[in-house]
mmCIF file of C-alpha atoms in Angstrom:
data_model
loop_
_atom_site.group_PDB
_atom_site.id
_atom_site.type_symbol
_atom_site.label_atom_id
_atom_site.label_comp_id
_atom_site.label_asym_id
_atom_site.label_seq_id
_atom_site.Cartn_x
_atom_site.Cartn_y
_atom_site.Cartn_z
ATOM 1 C CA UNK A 1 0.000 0.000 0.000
ATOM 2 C CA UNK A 2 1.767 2.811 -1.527
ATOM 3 C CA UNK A 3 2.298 6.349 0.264
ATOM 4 C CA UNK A 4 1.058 9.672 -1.518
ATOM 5 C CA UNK A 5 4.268 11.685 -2.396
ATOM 6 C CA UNK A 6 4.382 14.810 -4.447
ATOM 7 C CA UNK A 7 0.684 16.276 -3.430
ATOM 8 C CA UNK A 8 1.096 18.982 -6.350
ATOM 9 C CA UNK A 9 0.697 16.178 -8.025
ATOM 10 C CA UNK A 10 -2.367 14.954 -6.877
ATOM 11 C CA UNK A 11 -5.472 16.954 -7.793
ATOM 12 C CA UNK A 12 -6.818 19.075 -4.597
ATOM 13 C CA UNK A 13 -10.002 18.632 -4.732
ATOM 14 C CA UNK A 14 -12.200 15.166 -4.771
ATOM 15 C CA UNK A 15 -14.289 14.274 -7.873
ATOM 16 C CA UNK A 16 -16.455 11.816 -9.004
ATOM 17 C CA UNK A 17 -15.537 9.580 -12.036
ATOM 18 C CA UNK A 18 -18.275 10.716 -13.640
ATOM 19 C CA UNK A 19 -17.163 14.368 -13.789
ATOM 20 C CA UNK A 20 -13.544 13.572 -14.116
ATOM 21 C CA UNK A 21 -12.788 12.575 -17.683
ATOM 22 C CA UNK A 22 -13.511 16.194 -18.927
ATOM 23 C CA UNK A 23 -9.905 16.860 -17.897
ATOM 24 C CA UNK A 24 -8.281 14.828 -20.053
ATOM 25 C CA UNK A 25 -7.729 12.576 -23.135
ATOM 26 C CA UNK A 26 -6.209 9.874 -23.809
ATOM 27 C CA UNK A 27 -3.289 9.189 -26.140
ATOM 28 C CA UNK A 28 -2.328 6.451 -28.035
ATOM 29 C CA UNK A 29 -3.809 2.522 -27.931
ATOM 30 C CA UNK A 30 -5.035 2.077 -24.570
ATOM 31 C CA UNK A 31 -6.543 -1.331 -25.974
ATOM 32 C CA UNK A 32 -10.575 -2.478 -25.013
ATOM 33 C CA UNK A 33 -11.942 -2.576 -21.412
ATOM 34 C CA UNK A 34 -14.108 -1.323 -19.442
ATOM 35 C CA UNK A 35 -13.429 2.107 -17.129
ATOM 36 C CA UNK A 36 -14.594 2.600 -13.821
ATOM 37 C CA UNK A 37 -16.479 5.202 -13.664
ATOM 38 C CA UNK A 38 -18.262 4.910 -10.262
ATOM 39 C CA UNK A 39 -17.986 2.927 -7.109
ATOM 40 C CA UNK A 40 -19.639 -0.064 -5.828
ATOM 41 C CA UNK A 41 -21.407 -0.630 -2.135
ATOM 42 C CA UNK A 42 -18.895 -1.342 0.385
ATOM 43 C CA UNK A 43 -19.892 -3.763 2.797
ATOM 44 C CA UNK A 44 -19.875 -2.886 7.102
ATOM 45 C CA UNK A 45 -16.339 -3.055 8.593
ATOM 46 C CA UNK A 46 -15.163 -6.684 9.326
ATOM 47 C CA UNK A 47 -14.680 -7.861 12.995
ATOM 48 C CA UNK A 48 -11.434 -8.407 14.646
ATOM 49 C CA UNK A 49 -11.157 -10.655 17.518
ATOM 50 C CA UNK A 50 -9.621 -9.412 20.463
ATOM 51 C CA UNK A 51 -6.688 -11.943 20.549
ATOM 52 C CA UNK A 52 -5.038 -11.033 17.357
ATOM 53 C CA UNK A 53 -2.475 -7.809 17.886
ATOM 54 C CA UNK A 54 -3.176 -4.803 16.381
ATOM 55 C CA UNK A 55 -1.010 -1.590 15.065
ATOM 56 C CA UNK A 56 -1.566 1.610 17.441
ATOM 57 C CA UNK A 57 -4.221 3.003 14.153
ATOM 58 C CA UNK A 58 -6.838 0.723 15.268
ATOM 59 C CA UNK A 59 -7.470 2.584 18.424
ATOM 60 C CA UNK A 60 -7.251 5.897 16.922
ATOM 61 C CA UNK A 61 -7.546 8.032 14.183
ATOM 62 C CA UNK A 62 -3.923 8.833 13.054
ATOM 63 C CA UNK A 63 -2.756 10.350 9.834
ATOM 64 C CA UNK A 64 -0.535 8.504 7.608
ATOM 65 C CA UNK A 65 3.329 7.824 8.911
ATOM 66 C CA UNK A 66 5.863 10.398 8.405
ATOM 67 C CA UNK A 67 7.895 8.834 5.131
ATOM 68 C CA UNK A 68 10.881 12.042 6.347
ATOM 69 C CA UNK A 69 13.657 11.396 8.052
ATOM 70 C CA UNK A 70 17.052 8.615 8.298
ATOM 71 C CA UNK A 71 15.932 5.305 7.763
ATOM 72 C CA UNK A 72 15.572 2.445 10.308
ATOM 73 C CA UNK A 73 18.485 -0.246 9.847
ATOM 74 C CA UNK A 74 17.042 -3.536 11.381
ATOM 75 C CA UNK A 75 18.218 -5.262 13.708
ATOM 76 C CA UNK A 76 18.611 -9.585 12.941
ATOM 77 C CA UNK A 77 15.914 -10.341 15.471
ATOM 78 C CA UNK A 78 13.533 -7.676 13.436
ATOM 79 C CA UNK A 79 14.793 -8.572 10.237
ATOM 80 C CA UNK A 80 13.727 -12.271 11.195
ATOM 81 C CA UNK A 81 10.056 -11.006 12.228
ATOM 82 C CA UNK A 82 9.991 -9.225 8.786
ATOM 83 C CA UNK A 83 10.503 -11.715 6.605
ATOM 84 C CA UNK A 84 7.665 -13.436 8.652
ATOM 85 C CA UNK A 85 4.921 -10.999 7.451
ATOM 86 C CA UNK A 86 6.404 -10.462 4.858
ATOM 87 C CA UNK A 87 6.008 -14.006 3.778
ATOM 88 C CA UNK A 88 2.473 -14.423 4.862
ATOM 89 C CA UNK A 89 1.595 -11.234 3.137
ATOM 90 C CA UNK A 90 2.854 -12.861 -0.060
ATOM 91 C CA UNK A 91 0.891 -16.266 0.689
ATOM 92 C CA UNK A 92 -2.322 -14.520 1.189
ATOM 93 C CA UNK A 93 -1.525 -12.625 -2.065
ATOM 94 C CA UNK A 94 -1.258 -15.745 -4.174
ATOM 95 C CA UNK A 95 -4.395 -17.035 -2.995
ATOM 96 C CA UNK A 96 -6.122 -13.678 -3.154
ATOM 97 C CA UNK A 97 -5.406 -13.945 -6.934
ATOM 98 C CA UNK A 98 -6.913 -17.043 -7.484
ATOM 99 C CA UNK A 99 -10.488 -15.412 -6.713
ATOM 100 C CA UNK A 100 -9.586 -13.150 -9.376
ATOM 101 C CA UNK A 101 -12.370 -14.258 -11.445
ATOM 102 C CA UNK A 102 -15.277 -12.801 -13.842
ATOM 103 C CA UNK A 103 -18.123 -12.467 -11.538
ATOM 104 C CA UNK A 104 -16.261 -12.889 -8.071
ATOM 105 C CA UNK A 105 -17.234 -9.056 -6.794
ATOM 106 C CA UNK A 106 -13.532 -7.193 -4.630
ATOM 107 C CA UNK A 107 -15.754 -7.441 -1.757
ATOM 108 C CA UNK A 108 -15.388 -10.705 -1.661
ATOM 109 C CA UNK A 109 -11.775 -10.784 -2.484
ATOM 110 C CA UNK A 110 -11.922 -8.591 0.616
ATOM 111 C CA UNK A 111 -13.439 -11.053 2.852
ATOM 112 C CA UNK A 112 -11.498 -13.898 1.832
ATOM 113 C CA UNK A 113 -7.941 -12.098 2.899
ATOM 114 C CA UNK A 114 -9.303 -10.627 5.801
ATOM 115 C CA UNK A 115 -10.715 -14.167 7.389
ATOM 116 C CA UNK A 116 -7.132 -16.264 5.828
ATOM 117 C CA UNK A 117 -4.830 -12.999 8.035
ATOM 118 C CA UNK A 118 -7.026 -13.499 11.395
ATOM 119 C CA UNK A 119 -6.131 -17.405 10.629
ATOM 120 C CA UNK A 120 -2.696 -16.743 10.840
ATOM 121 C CA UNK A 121 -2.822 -14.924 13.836
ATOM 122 C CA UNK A 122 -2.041 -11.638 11.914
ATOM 123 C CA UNK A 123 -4.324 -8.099 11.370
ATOM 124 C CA UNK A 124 -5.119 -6.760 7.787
ATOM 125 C CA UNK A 125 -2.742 -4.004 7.986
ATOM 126 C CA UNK A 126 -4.749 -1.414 5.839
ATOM 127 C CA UNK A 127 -8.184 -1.781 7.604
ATOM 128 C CA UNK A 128 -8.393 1.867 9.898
ATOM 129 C CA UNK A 129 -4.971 3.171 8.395
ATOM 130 C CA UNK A 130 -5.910 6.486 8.348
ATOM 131 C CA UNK A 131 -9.268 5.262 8.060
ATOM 132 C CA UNK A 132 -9.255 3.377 5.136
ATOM 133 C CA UNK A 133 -12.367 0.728 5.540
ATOM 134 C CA UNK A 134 -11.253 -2.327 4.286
ATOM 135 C CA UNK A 135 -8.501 -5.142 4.627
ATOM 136 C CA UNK A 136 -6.818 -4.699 1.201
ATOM 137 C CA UNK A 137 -7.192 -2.376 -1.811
ATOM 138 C CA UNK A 138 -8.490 -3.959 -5.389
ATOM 139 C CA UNK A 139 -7.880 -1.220 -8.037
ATOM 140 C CA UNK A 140 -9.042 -2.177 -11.241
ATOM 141 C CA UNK A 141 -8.140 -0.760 -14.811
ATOM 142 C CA UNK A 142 -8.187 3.036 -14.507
ATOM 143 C CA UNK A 143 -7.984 2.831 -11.080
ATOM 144 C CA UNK A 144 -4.332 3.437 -10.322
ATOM 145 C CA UNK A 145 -4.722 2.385 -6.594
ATOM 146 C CA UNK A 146 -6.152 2.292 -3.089
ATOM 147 C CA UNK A 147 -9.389 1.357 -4.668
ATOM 148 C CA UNK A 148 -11.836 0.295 -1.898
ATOM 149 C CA UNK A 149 -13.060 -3.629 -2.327
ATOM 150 C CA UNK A 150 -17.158 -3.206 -3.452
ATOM 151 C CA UNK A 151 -19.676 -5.134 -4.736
ATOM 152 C CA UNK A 152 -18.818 -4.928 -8.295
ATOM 153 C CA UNK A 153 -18.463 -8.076 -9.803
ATOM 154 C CA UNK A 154 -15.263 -8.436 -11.944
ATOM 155 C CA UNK A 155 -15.596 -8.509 -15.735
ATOM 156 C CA UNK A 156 -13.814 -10.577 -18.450
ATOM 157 C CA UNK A 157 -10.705 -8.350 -20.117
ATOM 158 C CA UNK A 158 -10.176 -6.286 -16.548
ATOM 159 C CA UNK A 159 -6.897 -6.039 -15.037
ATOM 160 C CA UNK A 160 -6.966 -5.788 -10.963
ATOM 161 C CA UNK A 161 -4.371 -4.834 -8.638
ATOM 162 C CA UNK A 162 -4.483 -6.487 -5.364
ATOM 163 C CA UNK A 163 -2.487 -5.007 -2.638
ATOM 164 C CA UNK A 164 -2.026 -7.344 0.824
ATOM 165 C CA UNK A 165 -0.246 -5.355 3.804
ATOM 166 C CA UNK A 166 -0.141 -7.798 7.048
ATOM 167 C CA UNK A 167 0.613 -7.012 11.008
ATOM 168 C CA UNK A 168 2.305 -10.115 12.485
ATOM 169 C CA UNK A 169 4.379 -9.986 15.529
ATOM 170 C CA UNK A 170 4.715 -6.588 15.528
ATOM 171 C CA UNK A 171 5.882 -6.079 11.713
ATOM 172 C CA UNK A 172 4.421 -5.160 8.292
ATOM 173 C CA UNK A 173 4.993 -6.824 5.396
ATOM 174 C CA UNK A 174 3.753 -5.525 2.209
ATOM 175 C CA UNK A 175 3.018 -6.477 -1.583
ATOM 176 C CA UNK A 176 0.982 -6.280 -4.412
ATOM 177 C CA UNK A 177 0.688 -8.008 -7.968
ATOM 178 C CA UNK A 178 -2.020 -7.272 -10.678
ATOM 179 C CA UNK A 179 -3.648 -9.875 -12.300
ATOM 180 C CA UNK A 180 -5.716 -10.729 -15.429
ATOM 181 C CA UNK A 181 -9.369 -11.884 -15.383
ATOM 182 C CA UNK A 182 -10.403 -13.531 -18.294
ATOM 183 C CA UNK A 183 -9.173 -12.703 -21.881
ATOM 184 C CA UNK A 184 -7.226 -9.400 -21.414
ATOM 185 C CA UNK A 185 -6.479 -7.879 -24.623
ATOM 186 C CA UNK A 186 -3.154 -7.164 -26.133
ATOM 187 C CA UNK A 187 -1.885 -3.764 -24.583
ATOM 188 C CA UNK A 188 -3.462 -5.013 -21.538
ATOM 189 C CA UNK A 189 -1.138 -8.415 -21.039
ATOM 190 C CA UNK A 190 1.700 -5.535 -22.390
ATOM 191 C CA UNK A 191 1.117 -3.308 -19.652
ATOM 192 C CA UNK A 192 0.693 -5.817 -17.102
ATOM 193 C CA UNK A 193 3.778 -7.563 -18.318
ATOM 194 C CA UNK A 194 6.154 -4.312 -18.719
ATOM 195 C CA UNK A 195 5.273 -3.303 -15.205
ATOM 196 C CA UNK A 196 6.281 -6.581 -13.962
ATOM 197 C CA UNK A 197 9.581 -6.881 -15.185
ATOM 198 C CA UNK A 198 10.216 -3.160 -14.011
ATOM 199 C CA UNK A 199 9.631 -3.877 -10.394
ATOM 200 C CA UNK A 200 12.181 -7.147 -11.239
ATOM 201 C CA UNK A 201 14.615 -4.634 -12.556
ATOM 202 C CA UNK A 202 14.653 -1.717 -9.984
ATOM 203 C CA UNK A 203 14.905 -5.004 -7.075
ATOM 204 C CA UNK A 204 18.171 -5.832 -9.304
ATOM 205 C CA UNK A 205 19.580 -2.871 -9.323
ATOM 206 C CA UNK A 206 19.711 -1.992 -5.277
ATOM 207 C CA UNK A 207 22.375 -3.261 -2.915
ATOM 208 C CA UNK A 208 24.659 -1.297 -0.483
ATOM 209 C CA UNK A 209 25.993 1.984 -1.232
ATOM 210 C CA UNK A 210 23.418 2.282 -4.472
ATOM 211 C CA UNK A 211 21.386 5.977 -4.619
ATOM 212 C CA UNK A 212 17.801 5.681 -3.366
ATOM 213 C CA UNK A 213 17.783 8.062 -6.586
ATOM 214 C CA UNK A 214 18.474 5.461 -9.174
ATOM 215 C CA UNK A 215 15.547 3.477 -8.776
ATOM 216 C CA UNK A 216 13.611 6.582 -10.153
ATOM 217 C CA UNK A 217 16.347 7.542 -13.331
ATOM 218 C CA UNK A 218 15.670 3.568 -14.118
ATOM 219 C CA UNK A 219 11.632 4.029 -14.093
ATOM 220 C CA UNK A 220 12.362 7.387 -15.862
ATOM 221 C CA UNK A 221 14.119 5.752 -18.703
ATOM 222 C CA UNK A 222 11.905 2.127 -18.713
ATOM 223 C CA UNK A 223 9.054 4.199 -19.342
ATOM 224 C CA UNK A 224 10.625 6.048 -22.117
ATOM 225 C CA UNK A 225 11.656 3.132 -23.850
ATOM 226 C CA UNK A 226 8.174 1.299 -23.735
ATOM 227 C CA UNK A 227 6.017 4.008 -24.220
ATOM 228 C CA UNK A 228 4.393 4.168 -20.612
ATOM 229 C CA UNK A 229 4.181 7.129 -17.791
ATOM 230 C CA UNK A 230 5.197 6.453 -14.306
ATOM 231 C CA UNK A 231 1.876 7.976 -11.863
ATOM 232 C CA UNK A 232 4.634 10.042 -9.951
ATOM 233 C CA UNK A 233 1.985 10.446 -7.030
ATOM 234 C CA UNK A 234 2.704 7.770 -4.995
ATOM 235 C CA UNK A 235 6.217 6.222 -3.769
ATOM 236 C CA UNK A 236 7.499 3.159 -2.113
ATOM 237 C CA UNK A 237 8.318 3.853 1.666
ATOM 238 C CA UNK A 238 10.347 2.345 4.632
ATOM 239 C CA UNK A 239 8.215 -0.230 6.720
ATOM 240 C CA UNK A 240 8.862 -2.251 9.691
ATOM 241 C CA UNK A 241 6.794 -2.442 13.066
ATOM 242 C CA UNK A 242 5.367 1.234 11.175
ATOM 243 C CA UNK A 243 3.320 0.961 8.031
ATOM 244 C CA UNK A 244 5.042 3.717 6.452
ATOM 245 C CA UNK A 245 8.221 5.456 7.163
ATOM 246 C CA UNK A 246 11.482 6.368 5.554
ATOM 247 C CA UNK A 247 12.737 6.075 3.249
ATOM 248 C CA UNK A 248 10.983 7.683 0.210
ATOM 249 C CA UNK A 249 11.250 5.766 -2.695
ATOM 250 C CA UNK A 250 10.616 8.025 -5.859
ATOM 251 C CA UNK A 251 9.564 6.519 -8.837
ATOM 252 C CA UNK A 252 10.179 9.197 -11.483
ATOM 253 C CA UNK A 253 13.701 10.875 -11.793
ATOM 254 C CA UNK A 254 15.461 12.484 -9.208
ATOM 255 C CA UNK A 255 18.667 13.775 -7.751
ATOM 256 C CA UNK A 256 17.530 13.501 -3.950
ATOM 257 C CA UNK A 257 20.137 12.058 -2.148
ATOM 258 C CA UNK A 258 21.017 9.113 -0.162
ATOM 259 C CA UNK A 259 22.048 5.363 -0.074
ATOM 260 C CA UNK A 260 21.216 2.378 0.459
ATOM 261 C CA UNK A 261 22.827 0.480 3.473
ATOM 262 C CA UNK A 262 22.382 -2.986 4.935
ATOM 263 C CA UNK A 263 19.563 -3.311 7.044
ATOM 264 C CA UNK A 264 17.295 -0.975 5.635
ATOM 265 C CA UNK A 265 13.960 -2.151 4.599
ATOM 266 C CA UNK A 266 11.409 -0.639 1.677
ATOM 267 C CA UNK A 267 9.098 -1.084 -0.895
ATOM 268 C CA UNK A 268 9.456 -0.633 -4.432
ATOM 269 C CA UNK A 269 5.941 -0.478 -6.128
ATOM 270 C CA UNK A 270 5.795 1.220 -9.696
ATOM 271 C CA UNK A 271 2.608 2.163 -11.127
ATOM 272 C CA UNK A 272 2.720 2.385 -14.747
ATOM 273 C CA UNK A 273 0.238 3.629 -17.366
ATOM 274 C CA UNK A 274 -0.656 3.404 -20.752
ATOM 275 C CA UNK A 275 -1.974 6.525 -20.832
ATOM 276 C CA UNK A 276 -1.153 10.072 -18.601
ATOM 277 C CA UNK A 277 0.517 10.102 -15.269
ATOM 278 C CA UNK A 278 -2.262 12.700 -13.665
ATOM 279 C CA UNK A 279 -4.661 11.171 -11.151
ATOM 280 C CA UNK A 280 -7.477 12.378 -9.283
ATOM 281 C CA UNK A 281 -8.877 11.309 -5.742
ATOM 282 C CA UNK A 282 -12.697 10.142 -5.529
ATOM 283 C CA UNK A 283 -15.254 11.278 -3.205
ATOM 284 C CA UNK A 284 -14.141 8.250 -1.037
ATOM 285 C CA UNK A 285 -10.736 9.720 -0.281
ATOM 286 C CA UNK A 286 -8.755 7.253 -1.359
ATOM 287 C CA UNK A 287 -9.751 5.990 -4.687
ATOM 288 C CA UNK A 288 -7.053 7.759 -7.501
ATOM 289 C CA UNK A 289 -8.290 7.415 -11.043
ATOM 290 C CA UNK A 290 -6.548 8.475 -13.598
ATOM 291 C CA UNK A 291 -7.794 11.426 -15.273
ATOM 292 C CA UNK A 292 -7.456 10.576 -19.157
ATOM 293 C CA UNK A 293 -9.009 6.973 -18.148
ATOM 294 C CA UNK A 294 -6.243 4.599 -19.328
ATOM 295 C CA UNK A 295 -5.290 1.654 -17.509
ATOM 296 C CA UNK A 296 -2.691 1.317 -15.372
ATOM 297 C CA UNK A 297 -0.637 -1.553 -13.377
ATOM 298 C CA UNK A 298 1.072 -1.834 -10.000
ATOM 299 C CA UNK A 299 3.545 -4.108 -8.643
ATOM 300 C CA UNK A 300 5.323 -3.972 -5.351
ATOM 301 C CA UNK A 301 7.489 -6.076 -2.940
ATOM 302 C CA UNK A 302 8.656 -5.597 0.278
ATOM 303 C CA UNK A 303 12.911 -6.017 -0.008
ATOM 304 C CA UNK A 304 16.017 -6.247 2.403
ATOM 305 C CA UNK A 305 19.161 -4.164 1.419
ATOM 306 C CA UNK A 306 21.829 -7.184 2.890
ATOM 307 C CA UNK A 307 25.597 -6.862 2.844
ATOM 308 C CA UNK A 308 25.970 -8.740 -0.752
ATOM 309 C CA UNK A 309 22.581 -6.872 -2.501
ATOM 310 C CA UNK A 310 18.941 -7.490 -1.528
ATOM 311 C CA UNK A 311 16.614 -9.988 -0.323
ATOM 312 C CA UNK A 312 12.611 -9.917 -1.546
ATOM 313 C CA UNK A 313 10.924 -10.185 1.833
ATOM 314 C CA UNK A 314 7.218 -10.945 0.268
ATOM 315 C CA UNK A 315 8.239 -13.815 -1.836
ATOM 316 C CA UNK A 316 5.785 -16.737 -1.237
ATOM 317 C CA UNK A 317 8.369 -19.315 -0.089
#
C-alpha cells in the first residue's frame, strides 16, 4: 500500500468519475476494457477478535506515517520477524489472486484475505490506516490504486491490482501483484507484463551503497523506452513495526540524495500507465483514477538491502 508523495501532483479537490474525464484525453492505444467510472457498495467493517495484535491506528484516528527522516536499519531479530509478514503477506496474495475471477465481486476478495490474516494470527494491515475501511485495496483498470473492495463483480478483459499489507508480531509486510481476469487484450497483457519486469529490474539494481535516486532515473528511462508514464503520485516507503516510514522511494527521476545500506527495509511499487501520469482522488478519499481513463498496473514487494545486494521479503516461499 503505496504512500502519496508529491501532493502537487495529486489533484486538490475530490471528484467523481463521472465528472472527471472532462480533464483529459487519452493518447495512443489504450486497448478495449471497461473504465470505472463509479464505485460499488462497500460492505460494514469486518470484525477483529480481540486476541489477534493490532497496530496503534486501530485505536485511533492517526494520519498517515511520516515517510521524512534517516531510515531504520534492522536489527537480525527484526529482520527475522519481517521476513515473517512479509512471507504471509505474499501467501495470502497468491491465494487472493486465485479469486480473481469474472463475476467474483472485490468485496469478496476482501473477505477472503481478511478471514485467511485473522487465521494466521495476523491483522489486515490497511483496515483503519488512516481510516481506510477495508482489509486490502483492489484497483481495477483506470484505477491506479487504493481502490476500496465493493460489490462490483469483476468482468472478463479487466486487469486488478491487489495489494495485501499484514501485522504479524509486531511487523508489516507488504506487496501487491495485478492480475488478469479472463481474456485481457493485447496492450493489456503488455502493460501488465512491462510493469512486472520493471519492479524485477529496480529489485536488481539496489544493494549497499546504491542511490535511493536510481531506482527513479531507471523508471524514468523504462518508461521512455516502452512508451508508458510512471503515476509520480505515490512512492514506495520504509516499513517495519510502522506501516510507512522512511525512506521515500521516488519513482520518477530524481537527484535527492542518499544510499542504500544494509539493514534498511522498503518497498518498491511502480505504477505504470498506458496513458497520462495525472490522477485524481474520488469522493471516497482514497480511490485515484486516472484522469485521461487509461489503464494502469502496480507491482510492489517488500525487499532487504543485505551486505551482498537485496533480499525480496514478500516472496511466497
Amino acid at each position: 500500500m503505496g504512500r502519496i508523495g508529491l501532493l502537487n501532483r495529486l489533484m486538490s479537490q475530490k471528484t467523481t468519475a463521472r465528472n472527471l474525464f472532462q480533464f483529459g484525453k487519452v493518447k495512443g492505444d489504450t486497448g478495449k476494457y471497461k473504465q470505472i467510472v463509479s464505485t460499488g457498495q462497500v460492505s460494514p467493517e469486518r470484525f477483529v477478535p480481540e486476541e489477534i495484535e493490532k497496530p496503534a491506528y486501530y485505536f485511533m484516528n492517526m494520519p498517515p506515517g511520516n515517510t521524512l527522516g534517516s531510515p531504520e536499519i534492522k536489527t537480525q531479530d527484526q529482520i527475522d520477524a519481517m521476513r515473517l509478514s512479509g512471507r504471509l503477506a505474499a501467501r495470502i496474495l497468491r491465494e487472493c489472486g486465485k479469486l480473481a475471477t469474472v463475476g467474483t465481486t472485490t468485496d469478496q476478495i476482501d473477505a477472503f484475505a481478511h478471514e485467511r490474516i485473522l487465521e494466521s494470527k495476523a491483522y489486515p494491515s490497511p483496515l483503519r490506516y488512516a481510516g481506510f475501511p477495508k482489509s486490502i485495496c483492489t484497483s481495477i483498470n483506470n484505477i491506479a490504486c487504493h481502490g476500496i473492495p465493493d460489490d462490483r463483480q469483476l468482468a472478463d478483459g479487466d486487469i486488478i491490482n491487489i495489494d495485501v499489507t499484514v501485522f504479524l508480531n509486531g511487523y508489516h509486510g507488504d506487496c501487491s501483484e495485478t492480475f488478469r481476469v479472463g481474456d485481457v487484450d493485447e496492450r493489456g497483457g503488455f502493460l501488465v507484463e512491462a510493469t512486472k519486469s520493471c519492479l524485477d529490474q529496480c529489485i536488481s539494481l539496489c544493494g549497499p551503497g546504491v542511490e535511493f535516486n536510481e531506482i527513479g532515473k531507471f523508471i524514468d528511462r523504462y518508461c521512455d523506452e516502452h512508451d508508458l508514464a510512471s503515476i509520480a503520485a505515490f512512492i514506495g516507503h520504509g516499513i517495519g513495526s510502522y506501516f510507512h516510514g522512511p525512506p521515500e522511494i521516488l519513482h520518477y527521476y530524481n537527484e535527492i540524495p542518499g544510499n542504500m545500506q544494509p539493514g534498511m527495509t522498503f518497498t518498491i511499487e511502480p505504477i505504470l500507465s498506458l496513458g497520462g501520469a495525472e490522477i485524481a482522488v474520488l469522493e471516497d478519499g482514497w480511490t485515484a483514477i486516472s484522469l485521461d481513463g487509461a489503464r494502469s498496473a502496480q507491482f510492489e514487494h517488500t525487499i532487504l538491502i543485505t551486505e551482498t545486494g537485496t533480499e525480496i521479503l514478500t516472496r511466497d516461499q
